[in-house]
CSV table of C-alpha atoms in Angstrom, one decimal:
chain,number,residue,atom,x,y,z
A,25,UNK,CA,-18.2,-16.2,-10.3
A,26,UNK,CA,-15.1,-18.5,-10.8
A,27,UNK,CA,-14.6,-17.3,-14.2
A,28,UNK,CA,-13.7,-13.7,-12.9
A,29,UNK,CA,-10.8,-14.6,-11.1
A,30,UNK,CA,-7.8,-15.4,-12.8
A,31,UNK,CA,-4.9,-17.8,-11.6
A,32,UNK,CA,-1.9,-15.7,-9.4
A,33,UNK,CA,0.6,-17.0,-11.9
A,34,UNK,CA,-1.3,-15.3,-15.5
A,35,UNK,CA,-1.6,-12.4,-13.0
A,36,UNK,CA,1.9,-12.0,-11.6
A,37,UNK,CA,2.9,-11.9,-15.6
A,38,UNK,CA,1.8,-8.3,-15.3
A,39,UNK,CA,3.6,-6.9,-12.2
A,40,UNK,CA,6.9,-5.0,-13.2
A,41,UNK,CA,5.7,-4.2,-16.5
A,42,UNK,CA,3.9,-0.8,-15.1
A,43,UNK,CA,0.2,-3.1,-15.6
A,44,UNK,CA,-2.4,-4.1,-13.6
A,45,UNK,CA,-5.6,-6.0,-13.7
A,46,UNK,CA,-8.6,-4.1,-12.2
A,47,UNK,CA,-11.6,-5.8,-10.9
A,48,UNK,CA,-14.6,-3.7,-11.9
A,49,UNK,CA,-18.0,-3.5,-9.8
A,50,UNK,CA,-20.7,-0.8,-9.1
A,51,UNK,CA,-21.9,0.3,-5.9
A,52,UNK,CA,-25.4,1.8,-5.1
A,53,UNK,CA,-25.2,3.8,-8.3
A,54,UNK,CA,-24.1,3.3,-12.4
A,55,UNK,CA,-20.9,4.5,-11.4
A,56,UNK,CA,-18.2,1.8,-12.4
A,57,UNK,CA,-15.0,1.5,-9.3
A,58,UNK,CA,-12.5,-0.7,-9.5
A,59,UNK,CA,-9.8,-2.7,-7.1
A,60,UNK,CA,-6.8,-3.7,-8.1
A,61,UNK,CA,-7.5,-7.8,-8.9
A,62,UNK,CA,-3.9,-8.6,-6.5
A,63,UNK,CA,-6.2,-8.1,-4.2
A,64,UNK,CA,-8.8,-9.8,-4.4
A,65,UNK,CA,-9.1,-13.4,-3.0
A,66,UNK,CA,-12.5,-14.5,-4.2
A,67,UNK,CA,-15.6,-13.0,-5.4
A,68,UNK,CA,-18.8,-14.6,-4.1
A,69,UNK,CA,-22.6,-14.3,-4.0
A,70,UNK,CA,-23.3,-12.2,-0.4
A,71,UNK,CA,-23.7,-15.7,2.2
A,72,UNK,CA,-25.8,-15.3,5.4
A,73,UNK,CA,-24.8,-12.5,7.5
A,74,UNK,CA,-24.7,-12.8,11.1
A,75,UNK,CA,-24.8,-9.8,13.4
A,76,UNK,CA,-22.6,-8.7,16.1
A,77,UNK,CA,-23.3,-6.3,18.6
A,78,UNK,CA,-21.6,-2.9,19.3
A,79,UNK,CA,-20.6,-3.7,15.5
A,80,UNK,CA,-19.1,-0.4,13.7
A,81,UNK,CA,-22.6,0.4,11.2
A,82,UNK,CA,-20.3,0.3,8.4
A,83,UNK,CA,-20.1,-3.6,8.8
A,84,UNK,CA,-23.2,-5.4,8.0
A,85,UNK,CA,-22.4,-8.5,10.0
A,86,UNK,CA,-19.6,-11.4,9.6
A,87,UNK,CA,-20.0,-14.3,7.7
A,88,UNK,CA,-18.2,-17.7,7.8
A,89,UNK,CA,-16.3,-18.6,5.0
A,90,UNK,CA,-14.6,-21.6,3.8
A,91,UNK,CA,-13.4,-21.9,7.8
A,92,UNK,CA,-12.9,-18.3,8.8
A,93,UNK,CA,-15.0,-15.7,10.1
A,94,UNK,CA,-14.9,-12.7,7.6
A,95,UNK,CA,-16.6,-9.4,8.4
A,96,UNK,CA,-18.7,-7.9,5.5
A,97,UNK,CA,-18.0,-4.3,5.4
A,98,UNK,CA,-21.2,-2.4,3.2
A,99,UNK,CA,-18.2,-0.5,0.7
A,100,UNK,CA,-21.5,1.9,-0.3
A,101,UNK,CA,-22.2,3.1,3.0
A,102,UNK,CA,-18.4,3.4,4.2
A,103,UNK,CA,-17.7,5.9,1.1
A,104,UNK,CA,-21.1,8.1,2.4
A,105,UNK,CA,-23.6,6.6,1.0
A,106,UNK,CA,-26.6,4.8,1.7
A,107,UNK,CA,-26.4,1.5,2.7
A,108,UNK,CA,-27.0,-1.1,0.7
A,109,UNK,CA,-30.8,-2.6,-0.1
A,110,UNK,CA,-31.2,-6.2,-0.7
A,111,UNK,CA,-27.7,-7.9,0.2
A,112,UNK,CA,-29.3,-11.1,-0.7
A,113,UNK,CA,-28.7,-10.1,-4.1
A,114,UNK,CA,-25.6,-8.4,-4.0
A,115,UNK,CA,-22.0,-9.9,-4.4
A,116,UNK,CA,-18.9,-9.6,-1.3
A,117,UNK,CA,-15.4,-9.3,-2.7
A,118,UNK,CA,-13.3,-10.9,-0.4
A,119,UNK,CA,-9.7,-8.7,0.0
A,120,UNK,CA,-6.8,-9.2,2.2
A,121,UNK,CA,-5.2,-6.0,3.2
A,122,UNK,CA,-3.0,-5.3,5.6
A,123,UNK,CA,-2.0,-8.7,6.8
A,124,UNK,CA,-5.9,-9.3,7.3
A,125,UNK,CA,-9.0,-10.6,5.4
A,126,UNK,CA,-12.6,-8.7,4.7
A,127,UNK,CA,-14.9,-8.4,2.6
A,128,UNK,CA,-16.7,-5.5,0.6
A,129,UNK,CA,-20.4,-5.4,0.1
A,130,UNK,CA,-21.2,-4.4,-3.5
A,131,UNK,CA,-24.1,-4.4,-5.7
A,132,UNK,CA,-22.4,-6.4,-8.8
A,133,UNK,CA,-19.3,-7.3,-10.0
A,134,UNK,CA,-18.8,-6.7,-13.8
A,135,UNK,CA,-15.8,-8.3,-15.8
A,136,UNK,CA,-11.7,-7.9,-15.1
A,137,UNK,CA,-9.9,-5.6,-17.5
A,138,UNK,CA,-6.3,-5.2,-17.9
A,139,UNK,CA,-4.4,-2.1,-17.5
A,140,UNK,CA,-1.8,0.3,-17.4
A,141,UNK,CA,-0.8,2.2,-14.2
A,142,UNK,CA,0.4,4.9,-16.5
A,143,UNK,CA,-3.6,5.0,-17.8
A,144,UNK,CA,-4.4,5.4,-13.8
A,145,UNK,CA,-4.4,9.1,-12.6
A,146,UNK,CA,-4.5,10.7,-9.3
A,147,UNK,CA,-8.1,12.2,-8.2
A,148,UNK,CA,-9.0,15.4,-9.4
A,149,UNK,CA,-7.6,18.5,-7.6
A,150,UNK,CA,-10.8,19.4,-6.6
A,151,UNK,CA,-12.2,16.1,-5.2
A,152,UNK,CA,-11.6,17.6,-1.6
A,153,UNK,CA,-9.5,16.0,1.3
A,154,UNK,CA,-12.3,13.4,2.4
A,155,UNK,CA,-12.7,11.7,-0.7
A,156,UNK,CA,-11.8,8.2,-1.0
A,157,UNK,CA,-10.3,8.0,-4.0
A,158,UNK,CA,-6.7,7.0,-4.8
A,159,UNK,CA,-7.1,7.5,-8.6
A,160,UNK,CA,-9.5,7.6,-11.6
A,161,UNK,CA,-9.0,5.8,-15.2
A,162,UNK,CA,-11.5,5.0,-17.7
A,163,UNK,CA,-12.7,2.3,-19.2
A,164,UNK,CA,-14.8,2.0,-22.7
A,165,UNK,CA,-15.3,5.5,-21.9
A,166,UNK,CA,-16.7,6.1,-19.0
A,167,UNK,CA,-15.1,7.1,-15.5
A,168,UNK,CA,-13.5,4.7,-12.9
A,169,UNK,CA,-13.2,5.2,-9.5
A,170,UNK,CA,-10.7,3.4,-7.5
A,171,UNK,CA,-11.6,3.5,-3.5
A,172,UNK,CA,-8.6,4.2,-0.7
A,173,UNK,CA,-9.7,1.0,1.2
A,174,UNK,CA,-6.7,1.6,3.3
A,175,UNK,CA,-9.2,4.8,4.3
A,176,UNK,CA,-11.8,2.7,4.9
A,177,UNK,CA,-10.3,-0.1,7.1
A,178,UNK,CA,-8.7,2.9,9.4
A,179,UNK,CA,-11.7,4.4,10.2
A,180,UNK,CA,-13.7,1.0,10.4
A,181,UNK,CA,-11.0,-0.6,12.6
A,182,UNK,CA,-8.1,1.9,13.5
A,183,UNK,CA,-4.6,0.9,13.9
A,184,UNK,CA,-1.7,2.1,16.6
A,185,UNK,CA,0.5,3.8,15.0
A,186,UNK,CA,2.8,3.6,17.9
A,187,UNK,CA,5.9,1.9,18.2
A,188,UNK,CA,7.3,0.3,21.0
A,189,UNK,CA,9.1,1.2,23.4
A,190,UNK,CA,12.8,-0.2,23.2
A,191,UNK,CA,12.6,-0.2,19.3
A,192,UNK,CA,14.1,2.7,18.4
A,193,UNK,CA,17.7,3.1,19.3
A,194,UNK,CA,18.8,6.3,21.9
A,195,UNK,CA,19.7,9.4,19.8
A,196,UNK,CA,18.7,7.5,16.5
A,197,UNK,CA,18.1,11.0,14.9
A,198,UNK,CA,20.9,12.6,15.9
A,199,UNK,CA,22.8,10.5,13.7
A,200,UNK,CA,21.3,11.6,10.3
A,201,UNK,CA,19.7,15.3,11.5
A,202,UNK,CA,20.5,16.7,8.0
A,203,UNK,CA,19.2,14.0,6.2
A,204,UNK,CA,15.5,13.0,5.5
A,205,UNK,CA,13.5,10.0,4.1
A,206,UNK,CA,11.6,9.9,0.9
A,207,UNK,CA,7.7,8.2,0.8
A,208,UNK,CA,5.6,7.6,-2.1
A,209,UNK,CA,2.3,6.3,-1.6
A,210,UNK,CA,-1.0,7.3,-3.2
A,211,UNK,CA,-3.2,6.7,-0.1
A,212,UNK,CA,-3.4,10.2,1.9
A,213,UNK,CA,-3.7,7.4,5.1
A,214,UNK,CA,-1.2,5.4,4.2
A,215,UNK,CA,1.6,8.4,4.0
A,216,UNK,CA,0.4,9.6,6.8
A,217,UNK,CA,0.5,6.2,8.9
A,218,UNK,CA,4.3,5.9,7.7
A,219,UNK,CA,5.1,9.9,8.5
A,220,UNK,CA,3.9,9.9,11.6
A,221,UNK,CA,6.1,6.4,12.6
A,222,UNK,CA,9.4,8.2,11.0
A,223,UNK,CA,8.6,11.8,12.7
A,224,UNK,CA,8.2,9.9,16.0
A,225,UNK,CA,11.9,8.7,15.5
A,226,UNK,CA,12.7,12.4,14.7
A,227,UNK,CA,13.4,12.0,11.8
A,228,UNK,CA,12.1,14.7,8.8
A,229,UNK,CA,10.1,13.5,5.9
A,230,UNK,CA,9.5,14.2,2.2
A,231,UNK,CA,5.9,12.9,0.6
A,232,UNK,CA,5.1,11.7,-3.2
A,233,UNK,CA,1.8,10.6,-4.2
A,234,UNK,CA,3.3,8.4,-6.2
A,235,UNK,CA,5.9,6.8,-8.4
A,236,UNK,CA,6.1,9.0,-10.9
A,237,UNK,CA,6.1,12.2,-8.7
A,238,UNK,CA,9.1,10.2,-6.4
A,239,UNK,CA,11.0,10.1,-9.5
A,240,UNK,CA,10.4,13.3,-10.5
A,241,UNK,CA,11.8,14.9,-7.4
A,242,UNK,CA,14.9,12.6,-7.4
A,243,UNK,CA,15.4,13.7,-11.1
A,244,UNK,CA,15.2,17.3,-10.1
A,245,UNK,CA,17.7,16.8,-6.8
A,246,UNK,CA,19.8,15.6,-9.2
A,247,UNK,CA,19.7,18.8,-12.0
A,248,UNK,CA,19.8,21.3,-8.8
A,249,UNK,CA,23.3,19.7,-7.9
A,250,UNK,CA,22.0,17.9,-4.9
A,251,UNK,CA,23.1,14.3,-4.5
A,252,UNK,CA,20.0,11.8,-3.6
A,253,UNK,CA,22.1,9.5,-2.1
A,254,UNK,CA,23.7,12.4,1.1
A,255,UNK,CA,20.3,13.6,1.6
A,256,UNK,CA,18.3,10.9,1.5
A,257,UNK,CA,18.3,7.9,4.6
A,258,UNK,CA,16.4,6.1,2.1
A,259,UNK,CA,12.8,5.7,0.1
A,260,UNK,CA,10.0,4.0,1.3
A,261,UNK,CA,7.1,3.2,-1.6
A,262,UNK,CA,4.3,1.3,-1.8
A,263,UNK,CA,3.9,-1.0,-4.9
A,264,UNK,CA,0.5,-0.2,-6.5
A,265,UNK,CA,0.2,3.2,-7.5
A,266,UNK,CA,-1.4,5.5,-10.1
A,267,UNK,CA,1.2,6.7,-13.2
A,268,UNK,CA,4.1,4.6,-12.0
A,269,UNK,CA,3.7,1.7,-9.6
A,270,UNK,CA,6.6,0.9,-7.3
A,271,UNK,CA,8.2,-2.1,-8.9
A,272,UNK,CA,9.0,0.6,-12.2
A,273,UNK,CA,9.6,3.1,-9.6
A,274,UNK,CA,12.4,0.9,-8.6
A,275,UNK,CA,13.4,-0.5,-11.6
A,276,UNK,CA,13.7,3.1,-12.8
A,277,UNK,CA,16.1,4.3,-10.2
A,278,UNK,CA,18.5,1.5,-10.3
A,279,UNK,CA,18.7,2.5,-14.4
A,280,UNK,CA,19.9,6.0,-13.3
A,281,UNK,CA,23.6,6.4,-12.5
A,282,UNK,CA,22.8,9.0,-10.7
A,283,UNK,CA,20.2,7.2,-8.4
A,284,UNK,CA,20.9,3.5,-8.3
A,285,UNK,CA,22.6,3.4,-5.1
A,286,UNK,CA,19.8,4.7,-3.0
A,287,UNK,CA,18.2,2.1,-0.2
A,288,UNK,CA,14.6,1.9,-1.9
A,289,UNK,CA,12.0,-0.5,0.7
A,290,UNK,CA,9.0,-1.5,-1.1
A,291,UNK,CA,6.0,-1.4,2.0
A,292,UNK,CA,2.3,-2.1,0.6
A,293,UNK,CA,-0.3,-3.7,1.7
A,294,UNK,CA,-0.6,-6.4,-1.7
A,295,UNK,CA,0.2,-10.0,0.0
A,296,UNK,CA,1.6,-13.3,-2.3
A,297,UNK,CA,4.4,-15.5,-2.6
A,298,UNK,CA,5.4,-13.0,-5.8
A,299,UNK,CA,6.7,-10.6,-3.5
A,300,UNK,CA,10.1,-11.8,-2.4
A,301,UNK,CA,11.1,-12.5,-6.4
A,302,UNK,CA,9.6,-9.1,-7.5
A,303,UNK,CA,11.8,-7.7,-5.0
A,304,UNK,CA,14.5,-9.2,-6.2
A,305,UNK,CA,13.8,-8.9,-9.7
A,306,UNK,CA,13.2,-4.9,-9.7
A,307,UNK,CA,16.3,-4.4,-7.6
A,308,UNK,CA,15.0,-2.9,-4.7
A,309,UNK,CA,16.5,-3.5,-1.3
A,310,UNK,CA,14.1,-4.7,0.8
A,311,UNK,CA,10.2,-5.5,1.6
A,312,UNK,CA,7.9,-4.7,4.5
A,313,UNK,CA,3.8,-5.6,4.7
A,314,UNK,CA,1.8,-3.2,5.5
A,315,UNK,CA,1.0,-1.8,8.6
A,316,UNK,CA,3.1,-2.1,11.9
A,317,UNK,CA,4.7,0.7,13.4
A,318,UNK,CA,7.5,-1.5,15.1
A,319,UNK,CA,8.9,-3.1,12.2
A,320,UNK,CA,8.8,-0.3,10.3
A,321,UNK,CA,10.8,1.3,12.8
A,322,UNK,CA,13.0,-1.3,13.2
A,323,UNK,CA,13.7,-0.9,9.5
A,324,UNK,CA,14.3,2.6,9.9
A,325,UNK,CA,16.8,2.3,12.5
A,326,UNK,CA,18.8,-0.6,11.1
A,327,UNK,CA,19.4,1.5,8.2
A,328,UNK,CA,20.6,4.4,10.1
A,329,UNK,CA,23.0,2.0,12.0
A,330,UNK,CA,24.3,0.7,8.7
A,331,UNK,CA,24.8,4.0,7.6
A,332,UNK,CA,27.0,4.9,10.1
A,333,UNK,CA,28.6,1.9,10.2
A,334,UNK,CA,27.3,1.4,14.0
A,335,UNK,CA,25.6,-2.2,13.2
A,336,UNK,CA,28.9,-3.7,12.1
A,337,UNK,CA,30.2,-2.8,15.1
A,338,UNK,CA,27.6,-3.9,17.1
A,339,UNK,CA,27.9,-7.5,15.7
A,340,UNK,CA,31.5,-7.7,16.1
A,341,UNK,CA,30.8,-6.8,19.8
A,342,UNK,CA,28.1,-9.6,19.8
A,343,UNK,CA,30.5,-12.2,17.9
A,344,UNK,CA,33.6,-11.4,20.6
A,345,UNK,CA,31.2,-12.2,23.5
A,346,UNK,CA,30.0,-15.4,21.7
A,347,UNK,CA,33.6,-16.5,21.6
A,348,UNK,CA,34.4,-18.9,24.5
């Protein structure tokens, strides 16, 4: 299986170009899926399970690998299927997510292909609420599905989305009440993670599936008279995501006159030392890994502060009562 994994550097080529490299596999059916390959840390036959009790049934047991503990999560059975037969035979993708490490159960692992997120669509209208899909695409012809493992990994192992208390500044959105921030993130769970933080905060919300929908909605503020950069605090998108992923996002608003001044944070859950240049390179004014209420706050409320120029004048207080 070391020939499926290419090296970060031939991947990282890819990112800001609107590409991606999908990692295609199959499940307990012919149906081909497919994860995005910047997420993937190795690929590896299934190793020796061992069991733990009051285990959630969607994790098959954890498995020590190469030092670590990694639980195996059976990716059939957690999208509502049967579990898997035979695990002997079957492969585990191993993923980091989230700022954390698992691994997915499947039945086979096929062959990398390279593609482009414009090629990658939404699910179907009609795929229903609980589907756990982020987007289809296809490949030789046939269909691909690409699983909301963000979905999965909150209903396997739920995470607060509470922040702290002491976090948010007093009468933060009082400050910007006519003013609202902008998200665009395929995964329903993911939006919904970040809305519910911001809405906590009091502060209203406006959500995009993805990049190309964000920028569709900026465009069209713009052609009603409205200026993006008064109504919005700022925009928060992840990076991978069907039609337009968030580094073209980006690079696409700082190309508009008309948009280039808005505060754009790129938050996703894809981890590497890429990041921090891609940032840089694409323009956008900050990054934030996925999921933790606090700092997301935090970035939230520093921006509101600079906004209103409050920040400044907090660390001019904090400089005269250094002074001796």
């Amino acid at each position: 299986m070391a020939g499926v994994m290419d090296s970060v550097n031939q991947r990282t080529q890819l990112v800001g170009q609107n590409r991606l490299e999908l990692l295609l596999f199959r499940l307990g059916s012919n149906q081909l899926y497919g994860i995005n390959v910047f997420k993937v840390k190795e690929v590896l036959q299934c190793p020796s399970l061992n069991e733990i009790p009051q285990r959630n049934p969607v994790v098959r047991g954890v498995a020590h690998i190469r030092g670590n503990t990694v639980s195996i999560m059976d990716m059939n059975l957690a999208t509502g299927h049967e579990p898997l037969e035979n695990i002997q035979n079957c492969f585990v993708i191993i993923t980091e997510y989230n700022r954390s490490t698992q691994g997915f159960l499947v039945r086979g692992v096929e062959r990398i292909v390279n593609m482009n997120w414009e090629d990658i669509h939404p699910p179907p209208t009609g795929a229903g609420r609980e589907n756990y899909l982020t987007a289809v695409t296809e490949v030789d012809g046939k269909l691909v599905e690409i699983i909301d493992v963000e979905k999965i990994l909150s209903e396997v192992s739920p995470m607060s989305e509470d922040v702290s208390e002491g976090v948010i500044e007093d009468g933060i959105a009082e400050r910007v009440v006519q003013k609202h921030i902008l998200i665009a993130d395929d995964s329903s769970i993911a939006r919904k993670q970040i809305q519910r933080v911001i809405e906590s905060m009091g502060i209203k919300t406006t959500l995009k599936k993805d990049g190309r929908e964000a920028i569709d909605y900026l465009e069209s503020m713009v052609a009603e008279g409205l200026d993006p950069l008064t109504e919005l605090i700022m925009v928060i998108s992840d990076i991978e995501m069907p039609e337009m992923d968030g580094y073209t996002f980006t690079a696409e608003v700082r190309g508009n006159p008309a948009l280039k001044g808005l505060y754009v944070v790129l938050h996703t859950s894809l981890s590497g030392v890429f990041n921090e240049a891609m940032v840089k390179k694409v323009g956008a004014d900050d990054f934030l890994a996925k999921f933790n209420p606090d700092e997301l706050a935090r970035r939230v409320n520093d921006r509101v502060l600079d906004m209103t120029g409050e920040r400044i004048l907090e660390e001019e207080d904090e400089d005269e009562n250094l002074k001796p």
